[in-house]
mmCIF file of C-alpha atoms and ligand atoms in Angstrom:
data_model
loop_
_atom_site.group_PDB
_atom_site.id
_atom_site.type_symbol
_atom_site.label_atom_id
_atom_site.label_comp_id
_atom_site.label_asym_id
_atom_site.label_seq_id
_atom_site.Cartn_x
_atom_site.Cartn_y
_atom_site.Cartn_z
ATOM 1 C CA UNK A 861 -13.508 88.542 231.743
ATOM 2 C CA UNK A 862 -13.603 88.730 227.925
ATOM 3 C CA UNK A 863 -16.825 86.940 226.982
ATOM 4 C CA UNK A 864 -18.030 86.028 223.483
ATOM 5 C CA UNK A 865 -21.837 86.189 223.421
ATOM 6 C CA UNK A 866 -23.084 84.102 220.509
ATOM 7 C CA UNK A 867 -26.588 85.257 219.661
ATOM 8 C CA UNK A 868 -25.957 88.432 221.631
ATOM 9 C CA UNK A 869 -28.382 90.442 219.455
ATOM 10 C CA UNK A 870 -31.283 88.149 220.335
ATOM 11 C CA UNK A 871 -33.782 88.473 223.150
ATOM 12 C CA UNK A 872 -32.023 86.739 226.051
ATOM 13 C CA UNK A 873 -28.508 87.300 224.652
ATOM 14 C CA UNK A 874 -28.894 91.080 224.413
ATOM 15 C CA UNK A 875 -30.118 91.326 228.005
ATOM 16 C CA UNK A 876 -27.163 89.204 229.053
ATOM 17 C CA UNK A 877 -24.742 91.549 227.274
ATOM 18 C CA UNK A 878 -26.009 94.446 229.371
ATOM 19 C CA UNK A 879 -25.797 92.432 232.585
ATOM 20 C CA UNK A 880 -22.225 91.445 231.700
ATOM 21 C CA UNK A 881 -21.251 95.105 231.373
ATOM 22 C CA UNK A 882 -23.005 95.889 234.682
ATOM 23 C CA UNK A 883 -21.003 93.084 236.343
ATOM 24 C CA UNK A 884 -17.691 94.457 235.041
ATOM 25 C CA UNK A 885 -17.086 91.978 232.209
ATOM 26 C CA UNK A 886 -16.221 92.749 228.580
ATOM 27 C CA UNK A 887 -18.781 91.246 226.175
ATOM 28 C CA UNK A 888 -18.084 90.736 222.470
ATOM 29 C CA UNK A 889 -21.111 89.857 220.326
ATOM 30 C CA UNK A 890 -21.333 87.390 217.449
ATOM 31 C CA UNK A 891 -24.707 87.243 215.699
ATOM 32 C CA UNK A 892 -25.765 86.447 212.124
ATOM 33 C CA UNK A 893 -28.792 88.775 212.537
ATOM 34 C CA UNK A 894 -31.207 86.152 211.180
ATOM 35 C CA UNK A 895 -33.331 86.644 214.299
ATOM 36 C CA UNK A 896 -31.180 89.108 216.233
ATOM 37 C CA UNK A 897 -31.457 92.905 216.013
ATOM 38 C CA UNK A 898 -28.425 95.121 215.529
ATOM 39 C CA UNK A 899 -30.214 97.795 217.580
ATOM 40 C CA UNK A 900 -30.362 95.481 220.588
ATOM 41 C CA UNK A 901 -26.601 95.811 221.100
ATOM 42 C CA UNK A 902 -25.059 99.113 222.143
ATOM 43 C CA UNK A 903 -22.656 100.723 219.628
ATOM 44 C CA UNK A 904 -19.843 100.539 222.203
ATOM 45 C CA UNK A 905 -19.910 96.705 222.225
ATOM 46 C CA UNK A 906 -17.611 94.916 219.704
ATOM 47 C CA UNK A 907 -19.986 93.308 217.199
ATOM 48 C CA UNK A 908 -19.306 90.646 214.559
ATOM 49 C CA UNK A 909 -21.934 89.690 212.018
ATOM 50 C CA UNK A 910 -20.953 86.074 211.489
ATOM 51 C CA UNK A 911 -22.260 82.556 211.781
ATOM 52 C CA UNK A 912 -21.501 80.373 214.780
ATOM 53 C CA UNK A 913 -20.984 77.410 212.454
ATOM 54 C CA UNK A 914 -18.116 79.177 210.665
ATOM 55 C CA UNK A 915 -15.012 77.925 212.521
ATOM 56 C CA UNK A 916 -12.607 80.289 210.724
ATOM 57 C CA UNK A 917 -14.570 83.407 211.653
ATOM 58 C CA UNK A 918 -15.167 82.180 215.194
ATOM 59 C CA UNK A 919 -11.513 81.160 215.651
ATOM 60 C CA UNK A 920 -10.303 84.566 214.504
ATOM 61 C CA UNK A 921 -12.648 86.383 216.906
ATOM 62 C CA UNK A 922 -11.632 84.121 219.805
ATOM 63 C CA UNK A 923 -7.959 84.929 219.213
ATOM 64 C CA UNK A 924 -8.206 88.608 218.343
ATOM 65 C CA UNK A 925 -10.531 89.443 221.234
ATOM 66 C CA UNK A 926 -8.658 87.203 223.741
ATOM 67 C CA UNK A 927 -11.910 85.430 224.600
ATOM 68 C CA UNK A 928 -11.898 83.436 227.838
ATOM 69 C CA UNK A 929 -15.515 82.211 227.961
ATOM 70 C CA UNK A 930 -18.273 81.678 225.382
ATOM 71 C CA UNK A 931 -21.999 82.078 226.080
ATOM 72 C CA UNK A 932 -24.254 80.524 223.454
ATOM 73 C CA UNK A 933 -27.820 81.826 222.950
ATOM 74 C CA UNK A 934 -28.187 81.353 219.199
ATOM 75 C CA UNK A 935 -30.819 78.753 218.377
ATOM 76 C CA UNK A 936 -34.017 78.259 216.481
ATOM 77 C CA UNK A 937 -36.746 77.966 219.104
ATOM 78 C CA UNK A 938 -40.103 77.460 217.402
ATOM 79 C CA UNK A 939 -41.314 74.149 218.779
ATOM 80 C CA UNK A 940 -43.960 73.592 216.070
ATOM 81 C CA UNK A 941 -41.538 74.360 213.259
ATOM 82 C CA UNK A 942 -39.028 71.922 214.731
ATOM 83 C CA UNK A 943 -41.556 69.143 214.157
ATOM 84 C CA UNK A 944 -42.077 69.994 210.463
ATOM 85 C CA UNK A 945 -38.479 71.081 209.723
ATOM 86 C CA UNK A 946 -36.236 68.975 211.973
ATOM 87 C CA UNK A 947 -33.245 69.254 209.584
ATOM 88 C CA UNK A 948 -33.121 72.987 210.203
ATOM 89 C CA UNK A 949 -33.137 72.409 213.965
ATOM 90 C CA UNK A 950 -30.486 69.671 214.020
ATOM 91 C CA UNK A 951 -28.335 71.720 211.658
ATOM 92 C CA UNK A 952 -28.485 74.995 213.572
ATOM 93 C CA UNK A 953 -29.037 73.900 217.153
ATOM 94 C CA UNK A 954 -26.777 70.847 217.154
ATOM 95 C CA UNK A 955 -24.340 70.750 214.218
ATOM 96 C CA UNK A 956 -23.485 74.464 214.333
ATOM 97 C CA UNK A 957 -23.046 74.254 218.107
ATOM 98 C CA UNK A 958 -20.619 71.381 217.595
ATOM 99 C CA UNK A 959 -18.635 73.564 215.147
ATOM 100 C CA UNK A 960 -18.590 76.354 217.757
ATOM 101 C CA UNK A 961 -17.289 73.979 220.433
ATOM 102 C CA UNK A 962 -14.606 72.694 218.063
ATOM 103 C CA UNK A 963 -13.475 76.238 217.302
ATOM 104 C CA UNK A 964 -13.258 76.894 221.043
ATOM 105 C CA UNK A 965 -11.232 73.778 221.808
ATOM 106 C CA UNK A 966 -8.919 74.395 218.827
ATOM 107 C CA UNK A 967 -8.208 77.867 220.206
ATOM 108 C CA UNK A 968 -7.759 76.892 223.845
ATOM 109 C CA UNK A 969 -11.043 78.383 225.108
ATOM 110 C CA UNK A 970 -12.644 75.897 227.497
ATOM 111 C CA UNK A 971 -15.373 77.745 229.397
ATOM 112 C CA UNK A 972 -18.902 77.560 228.019
ATOM 113 C CA UNK A 973 -22.357 78.696 229.128
ATOM 114 C CA UNK A 974 -25.252 77.146 227.255
ATOM 115 C CA UNK A 975 -28.940 78.080 226.845
ATOM 116 C CA UNK A 976 -30.947 74.943 227.324
ATOM 117 C CA UNK A 977 -34.646 74.598 227.961
ATOM 118 C CA UNK A 978 -37.300 73.022 230.126
ATOM 119 C CA UNK A 979 -38.430 71.414 226.850
ATOM 120 C CA UNK A 980 -35.670 68.829 227.451
ATOM 121 C CA UNK A 981 -37.950 67.356 230.153
ATOM 122 C CA UNK A 982 -40.909 66.787 227.809
ATOM 123 C CA UNK A 983 -43.926 65.964 229.929
ATOM 124 C CA UNK A 984 -42.393 65.695 233.393
ATOM 125 C CA UNK A 985 -43.516 62.940 235.720
ATOM 126 C CA UNK A 986 -43.484 65.321 238.716
ATOM 127 C CA UNK A 987 -43.773 69.043 239.466
ATOM 128 C CA UNK A 988 -42.005 71.290 240.204
ATOM 129 C CA UNK A 989 -39.226 70.166 237.862
ATOM 130 C CA UNK A 990 -35.953 69.387 239.619
ATOM 131 C CA UNK A 991 -32.730 68.805 237.696
ATOM 132 C CA UNK A 992 -32.694 65.086 238.527
ATOM 133 C CA UNK A 993 -35.968 64.248 236.741
ATOM 134 C CA UNK A 994 -35.641 62.124 233.593
ATOM 135 C CA UNK A 995 -35.321 64.110 230.373
ATOM 136 C CA UNK A 996 -37.545 62.933 227.520
ATOM 137 C CA UNK A 997 -38.208 65.694 224.983
ATOM 138 C CA UNK A 998 -41.380 65.446 222.915
ATOM 139 C CA UNK A 999 -40.198 67.540 219.948
ATOM 140 C CA UNK A 1000 -36.991 67.982 217.898
ATOM 141 C CA UNK A 1001 -36.351 71.421 219.449
ATOM 142 C CA UNK A 1002 -36.074 69.929 222.945
ATOM 143 C CA UNK A 1003 -34.151 66.947 221.581
ATOM 144 C CA UNK A 1004 -31.479 69.108 219.907
ATOM 145 C CA UNK A 1005 -30.947 70.962 223.183
ATOM 146 C CA UNK A 1006 -30.671 67.682 225.098
ATOM 147 C CA UNK A 1007 -28.239 66.357 222.473
ATOM 148 C CA UNK A 1008 -26.006 69.388 223.091
ATOM 149 C CA UNK A 1009 -26.268 68.855 226.863
ATOM 150 C CA UNK A 1010 -25.036 65.263 226.386
ATOM 151 C CA UNK A 1011 -22.277 66.383 224.040
ATOM 152 C CA UNK A 1012 -21.116 68.877 226.678
ATOM 153 C CA UNK A 1013 -20.906 66.150 229.331
ATOM 154 C CA UNK A 1014 -18.701 64.038 227.077
ATOM 155 C CA UNK A 1015 -16.513 67.020 226.135
ATOM 156 C CA UNK A 1016 -16.058 67.930 229.807
ATOM 157 C CA UNK A 1017 -14.837 64.434 230.558
ATOM 158 C CA UNK A 1018 -12.674 63.988 227.481
ATOM 159 C CA UNK A 1019 -11.347 67.484 226.781
ATOM 160 C CA UNK A 1020 -11.633 69.310 230.089
ATOM 161 C CA UNK A 1021 -14.349 71.677 228.825
ATOM 162 C CA UNK A 1022 -16.079 73.423 231.742
ATOM 163 C CA UNK A 1023 -19.697 74.308 231.190
ATOM 164 C CA UNK A 1024 -22.942 75.441 232.780
ATOM 165 C CA UNK A 1025 -26.210 74.612 230.982
ATOM 166 C CA UNK A 1026 -29.333 76.495 232.024
ATOM 167 C CA UNK A 1027 -32.806 75.138 231.350
ATOM 168 C CA UNK A 1028 -35.001 78.179 231.037
ATOM 169 C CA UNK A 1029 -38.666 78.128 231.753
ATOM 170 C CA UNK A 1030 -40.657 80.966 230.081
ATOM 171 C CA UNK A 1031 -38.350 83.935 229.585
ATOM 172 C CA UNK A 1032 -40.347 87.167 229.778
ATOM 173 C CA UNK A 1033 -40.120 90.896 230.423
ATOM 174 C CA UNK A 1034 -37.679 93.540 229.260
ATOM 175 C CA UNK A 1035 -34.867 95.749 230.538
ATOM 176 C CA UNK A 1036 -36.161 97.919 233.390
ATOM 177 C CA UNK A 1037 -35.260 101.129 231.575
ATOM 178 C CA UNK A 1038 -37.376 100.076 228.585
ATOM 179 C CA UNK A 1039 -34.419 100.287 226.178
ATOM 180 C CA UNK A 1040 -34.402 96.694 224.951
ATOM 181 C CA UNK A 1041 -37.028 93.977 225.027
ATOM 182 C CA UNK A 1042 -38.686 91.111 223.227
ATOM 183 C CA UNK A 1043 -39.072 91.388 219.431
ATOM 184 C CA UNK A 1044 -39.636 88.083 217.635
ATOM 185 C CA UNK A 1045 -40.823 87.686 214.068
ATOM 186 C CA UNK A 1046 -43.079 85.792 214.061
ATOM 187 C CA UNK A 1047 -44.074 86.331 217.683
ATOM 188 C CA UNK A 1048 -45.532 83.230 219.320
ATOM 189 C CA UNK A 1049 -45.020 83.973 223.016
ATOM 190 C CA UNK A 1050 -47.979 84.609 225.231
ATOM 191 C CA UNK A 1051 -47.120 87.870 227.015
ATOM 192 C CA UNK A 1052 -46.214 90.004 223.949
ATOM 193 C CA UNK A 1053 -49.249 88.617 222.114
ATOM 194 C CA UNK A 1054 -51.582 89.518 224.987
ATOM 195 C CA UNK A 1055 -50.081 93.024 225.115
ATOM 196 C CA UNK A 1056 -50.704 93.387 221.359
ATOM 197 C CA UNK A 1057 -54.304 92.282 221.881
ATOM 198 C CA UNK A 1058 -54.667 94.866 224.669
ATOM 199 C CA UNK A 1059 -53.403 97.694 222.473
ATOM 200 C CA UNK A 1060 -55.428 96.638 219.431
ATOM 201 C CA UNK A 1061 -52.432 95.642 217.300
ATOM 202 C CA UNK A 1062 -54.009 92.185 217.248
ATOM 203 C CA UNK A 1063 -57.712 91.516 217.143
ATOM 204 C CA UNK A 1064 -57.689 89.205 220.160
ATOM 205 C CA UNK A 1065 -55.733 86.609 222.086
ATOM 206 C CA UNK A 1066 -56.642 82.999 221.506
ATOM 207 C CA UNK A 1067 -56.448 80.807 224.581
ATOM 208 C CA UNK A 1068 -55.065 77.479 223.410
ATOM 209 C CA UNK A 1069 -57.124 75.028 225.462
ATOM 210 C CA UNK A 1070 -59.514 75.671 228.325
ATOM 211 C CA UNK A 1071 -60.092 72.038 229.319
ATOM 212 C CA UNK A 1072 -56.738 71.164 230.894
ATOM 213 C CA UNK A 1073 -56.627 69.540 234.307
ATOM 214 C CA UNK A 1074 -55.492 72.791 235.960
ATOM 215 C CA UNK A 1075 -57.337 75.096 238.380
ATOM 216 C CA UNK A 1076 -58.866 77.297 235.640
ATOM 217 C CA UNK A 1077 -58.546 74.855 232.724
ATOM 218 C CA UNK A 1078 -55.681 76.726 230.989
ATOM 219 C CA UNK A 1079 -51.984 75.824 230.884
ATOM 220 C CA UNK A 1080 -49.647 76.706 233.721
ATOM 221 C CA UNK A 1081 -46.197 78.102 232.951
ATOM 222 C CA UNK A 1082 -43.336 79.586 234.953
ATOM 223 C CA UNK A 1083 -42.600 83.104 233.630
ATOM 224 C CA UNK A 1084 -39.136 84.292 234.651
ATOM 225 C CA UNK A 1085 -37.656 87.736 234.005
ATOM 226 C CA UNK A 1086 -34.997 87.827 231.310
ATOM 227 C CA UNK A 1087 -32.611 89.854 233.509
ATOM 228 C CA UNK A 1088 -32.955 87.314 236.317
ATOM 229 C CA UNK A 1089 -31.971 84.623 233.787
ATOM 230 C CA UNK A 1090 -28.987 86.696 232.677
ATOM 231 C CA UNK A 1091 -27.745 87.178 236.243
ATOM 232 C CA UNK A 1092 -27.772 83.431 236.903
ATOM 233 C CA UNK A 1093 -25.480 82.885 233.919
ATOM 234 C CA UNK A 1094 -22.912 85.351 235.192
ATOM 235 C CA UNK A 1095 -23.079 83.920 238.715
ATOM 236 C CA UNK A 1096 -21.851 80.603 237.282
ATOM 237 C CA UNK A 1097 -18.599 81.996 235.867
ATOM 238 C CA UNK A 1098 -16.454 81.444 238.917
ATOM 239 C CA UNK A 1099 -17.528 77.788 239.119
ATOM 240 C CA UNK A 1100 -16.027 77.232 235.653
ATOM 241 C CA UNK A 1101 -12.456 78.105 236.652
ATOM 242 C CA UNK A 1102 -11.426 74.464 237.172
ATOM 243 C CA UNK A 1103 -11.272 72.201 234.079
ATOM 244 C CA UNK A 1104 -13.881 69.519 233.379
ATOM 245 C CA UNK A 1105 -16.728 71.069 235.413
ATOM 246 C CA UNK A 1106 -20.282 70.275 234.189
ATOM 247 C CA UNK A 1107 -23.246 72.068 235.745
ATOM 248 C CA UNK A 1108 -26.980 71.975 235.012
ATOM 249 C CA UNK A 1109 -29.551 74.355 236.451
ATOM 250 C CA UNK A 1110 -33.287 74.855 236.041
ATOM 251 C CA UNK A 1111 -34.211 78.535 236.013
ATOM 252 C CA UNK A 1112 -37.726 79.659 236.835
ATOM 253 C CA UNK A 1113 -39.456 81.449 239.672
ATOM 254 C CA UNK A 1114 -41.256 78.277 240.748
ATOM 255 C CA UNK A 1115 -44.575 80.174 240.655
ATOM 256 C CA UNK A 1116 -46.893 78.912 237.947
ATOM 257 C CA UNK A 1117 -49.363 81.241 236.227
ATOM 258 C CA UNK A 1118 -52.200 80.158 233.981
ATOM 259 C CA UNK A 1119 -52.945 81.681 230.583
ATOM 260 C CA UNK A 1120 -56.034 83.348 232.084
ATOM 261 C CA UNK A 1121 -53.948 84.775 234.929
ATOM 262 C CA UNK A 1122 -51.513 86.267 232.413
ATOM 263 C CA UNK A 1123 -54.393 87.925 230.560
ATOM 264 C CA UNK A 1124 -55.761 89.352 233.840
ATOM 265 C CA UNK A 1125 -52.309 90.580 234.813
ATOM 266 C CA UNK A 1126 -51.852 92.338 231.456
ATOM 267 C CA UNK A 1127 -55.234 94.019 231.924
ATOM 268 C CA UNK A 1128 -54.246 95.129 235.432
ATOM 269 C CA UNK A 1129 -50.846 96.467 234.340
ATOM 270 C CA UNK A 1130 -52.018 98.234 231.170
ATOM 271 C CA UNK A 1131 -55.488 99.293 232.316
ATOM 272 C CA UNK A 1132 -56.727 97.994 228.931
ATOM 273 C CA UNK A 1133 -59.285 95.309 228.164
ATOM 274 C CA UNK A 1134 -57.991 92.206 226.335
ATOM 275 C CA UNK A 1135 -60.388 90.611 223.816
ATOM 276 C CA UNK A 1136 -60.233 86.850 224.374
ATOM 277 C CA UNK A 1137 -61.223 83.917 222.147
ATOM 278 C CA UNK A 1138 -61.258 80.406 223.599
ATOM 279 C CA UNK A 1139 -59.626 78.055 221.101
ATOM 280 C CA UNK A 1140 -58.529 74.437 220.807
ATOM 281 C CA UNK A 1141 -55.428 73.071 222.495
ATOM 282 C CA UNK A 1142 -52.126 73.677 220.689
ATOM 283 C CA UNK A 1143 -50.508 70.310 219.911
ATOM 284 C CA UNK A 1144 -47.494 69.539 222.067
ATOM 285 C CA UNK A 1145 -48.357 71.857 224.977
ATOM 286 C CA UNK A 1146 -47.860 70.144 228.342
ATOM 287 C CA UNK A 1147 -50.566 71.211 230.868
ATOM 288 C CA UNK A 1148 -48.116 72.493 233.470
ATOM 289 C CA UNK A 1149 -44.393 73.306 233.599
ATOM 290 C CA UNK A 1150 -42.708 75.020 236.514
ATOM 291 C CA UNK A 1151 -39.273 74.903 238.010
ATOM 292 C CA UNK A 1152 -37.654 74.006 241.251
ATOM 293 C CA UNK A 1153 -34.698 76.393 241.102
ATOM 294 C CA UNK A 1154 -33.374 75.738 244.594
ATOM 295 C CA UNK A 1155 -30.155 74.266 243.154
ATOM 296 C CA UNK A 1156 -29.303 77.518 241.330
ATOM 297 C CA UNK A 1157 -30.236 79.522 244.397
ATOM 298 C CA UNK A 1158 -28.118 77.386 246.754
ATOM 299 C CA UNK A 1159 -25.067 76.847 244.528
ATOM 300 C CA UNK A 1160 -24.909 80.135 242.610
ATOM 301 C CA UNK A 1161 -26.517 82.405 245.178
ATOM 302 C CA UNK A 1162 -29.085 83.202 242.468
ATOM 303 C CA UNK A 1163 -31.637 85.707 243.723
ATOM 304 C CA UNK A 1164 -34.871 86.144 241.825
ATOM 305 C CA UNK A 1165 -35.577 89.858 241.708
ATOM 306 C CA UNK A 1166 -38.872 89.637 239.806
ATOM 307 C CA UNK A 1167 -40.970 87.214 241.834
ATOM 308 C CA UNK A 1168 -44.393 88.542 240.750
ATOM 309 C CA UNK A 1169 -45.603 88.090 237.194
ATOM 310 C CA UNK A 1170 -47.161 91.577 237.230
ATOM 311 C CA UNK A 1171 -43.725 93.121 237.800
ATOM 312 C CA UNK A 1172 -42.395 91.139 234.835
ATOM 313 C CA UNK A 1173 -45.313 92.224 232.651
ATOM 314 C CA UNK A 1174 -44.828 95.846 233.733
ATOM 315 C CA UNK A 1175 -41.312 95.802 232.236
ATOM 316 C CA UNK A 1176 -42.609 94.228 229.008
ATOM 317 C CA UNK A 1177 -45.341 96.879 228.858
ATOM 318 C CA UNK A 1178 -42.832 99.738 229.257
ATOM 319 C CA UNK A 1179 -40.815 98.375 226.323
ATOM 320 C CA UNK A 1180 -43.862 97.809 224.100
ATOM 321 C CA UNK A 1181 -45.270 101.270 224.827
ATOM 322 C CA UNK A 1182 -41.996 102.961 223.923
ATOM 323 C CA UNK A 1183 -41.284 100.639 220.961
ATOM 324 C CA UNK A 1184 -44.556 99.416 219.441
ATOM 325 C CA UNK A 1185 -42.629 98.204 216.370
ATOM 326 C CA UNK A 1186 -39.873 96.604 218.402
ATOM 327 C CA UNK A 1187 -36.424 97.461 217.049
ATOM 328 C CA UNK A 1188 -38.028 98.634 213.825
ATOM 329 C CA UNK A 1189 -35.801 96.555 211.540
HETATM 330 N N1 UFG B 1360 -50.685 80.453 224.498
HETATM 331 C C1 UFG B 1360 -52.002 80.768 224.211
HETATM 332 N N2 UFG B 1360 -52.241 81.592 223.156
HETATM 333 C C2 UFG B 1360 -51.247 82.111 222.375
HETATM 334 C C3 UFG B 1360 -49.897 81.773 222.685
HETATM 335 C C4 UFG B 1360 -49.649 80.939 223.764
HETATM 336 O O1 UFG B 1360 -52.928 80.329 224.874
HETATM 337 O O2 UFG B 1360 -51.545 82.832 221.428
HETATM 338 C C5 UFG B 1360 -50.415 79.579 225.655
HETATM 339 C C6 UFG B 1360 -49.680 78.312 225.269
HETATM 340 O O3 UFG B 1360 -50.601 77.317 224.901
HETATM 341 C C7 UFG B 1360 -48.933 78.001 226.570
HETATM 342 C C8 UFG B 1360 -48.658 79.373 227.179
HETATM 343 O O4 UFG B 1360 -49.553 80.265 226.526
HETATM 344 O O5 UFG B 1360 -49.782 77.302 227.437
HETATM 345 C C9 UFG B 1360 -47.244 79.856 226.943
HETATM 346 O O6 UFG B 1360 -46.948 79.740 225.564
HETATM 347 P P1 UFG B 1360 -45.628 80.335 224.911
HETATM 348 O O7 UFG B 1360 -45.700 80.004 223.456
HETATM 349 O O8 UFG B 1360 -45.441 81.739 225.326
HETATM 350 O O9 UFG B 1360 -44.480 79.517 225.604
HETATM 351 P P2 UFG B 1360 -44.254 77.945 225.676
HETATM 352 O O10 UFG B 1360 -44.487 77.552 227.102
HETATM 353 O O11 UFG B 1360 -44.973 77.180 224.651
HETATM 354 O O12 UFG B 1360 -42.747 77.894 225.179
HETATM 355 C C10 UFG B 1360 -41.671 78.132 226.011
HETATM 356 C C11 UFG B 1360 -40.504 78.661 225.208
HETATM 357 C C12 UFG B 1360 -40.014 77.634 224.227
HETATM 358 C C13 UFG B 1360 -39.759 76.355 224.950
HETATM 359 C C14 UFG B 1360 -40.990 75.922 225.677
HETATM 360 C C15 UFG B 1360 -40.782 74.671 226.462
HETATM 361 O O13 UFG B 1360 -40.889 79.827 224.526
HETATM 362 O O14 UFG B 1360 -38.841 78.075 223.608
HETATM 363 O O15 UFG B 1360 -41.348 76.936 226.607
HETATM 364 O O16 UFG B 1360 -42.017 74.050 226.649
HETATM 365 F F1 UFG B 1360 -39.418 75.370 224.088
#
């Protein structure tokens, strides 16, 4: 299938592009390179430097490349920033997505795969998180993603759009061959920061909160390999053949790891000591988030290849060792 990957030069998008090729599809990338990296996309992949909120550019690409399905990974995803700059988040994550959907409908493209987030659940009333739990985001980032989810439901009913929305837990790791990986600026995610502390690129890792009601006092998260996420997206394609289909899936391994466990795992994988500083809680961090992904496994046949966090960290380590400066742009 001809697939437009919006945000295909970003972390999850670029891994998805490679999985699409491996599965026999033809990806076309659209990215404005604000956060994406040109070097994350192979030179053989059609690449358009454009903005998803530009309906003329998007419409032209949809027609010229005979696009049948759009995958949308382009979003701002800094939770703290979303609280201080909500306009930026509503503009990019919601309004621009609406423009993208309009361009699709105007050009007869009605299959859509959307990157959503466990942040749509806020502080869940039960764990693990199943799809049917109430969604109550506690920051504008999660709210903009939930707003798009609701928009998609209405568009499916009214316009026959078929979509799958995936709520990721903590995306982690890198391509197994070490060729592409995680490179955020600024980096806020735990695993790359701990690796930088191990190698001495950062002085230490600060543990945000050691007094949570969890077994070792630090937050529990569900780290899921980026290629496992990508494979779930592709597995949903055939379900989107009929018009008006709306699907939601939580994607995580279901195995929570604490911040301390991640630090220990990085030490075990790298053989390096990680200097640790115990710090105050980071505002807005729920104590524990982990997924029940049995729906994706049952309905999509999703198989989690990387079930152990050490295997995930080993792929991240391979990428960081080979590319200490990331993509170098
Ligand atoms: N953490 C530290 N020290 C650090 C960085 C993180 O202790 O220097 C802790 C955090 O407090 C948290 C855990 O490590 O407990 C994971 O933090 P990340 O920032 O890596 O990831 P989050 O769980 O905060 O964020 C992820 C996604 C977001 C998404 C969010 C939903 O990256 O996009 O889940 O809660 F919105």
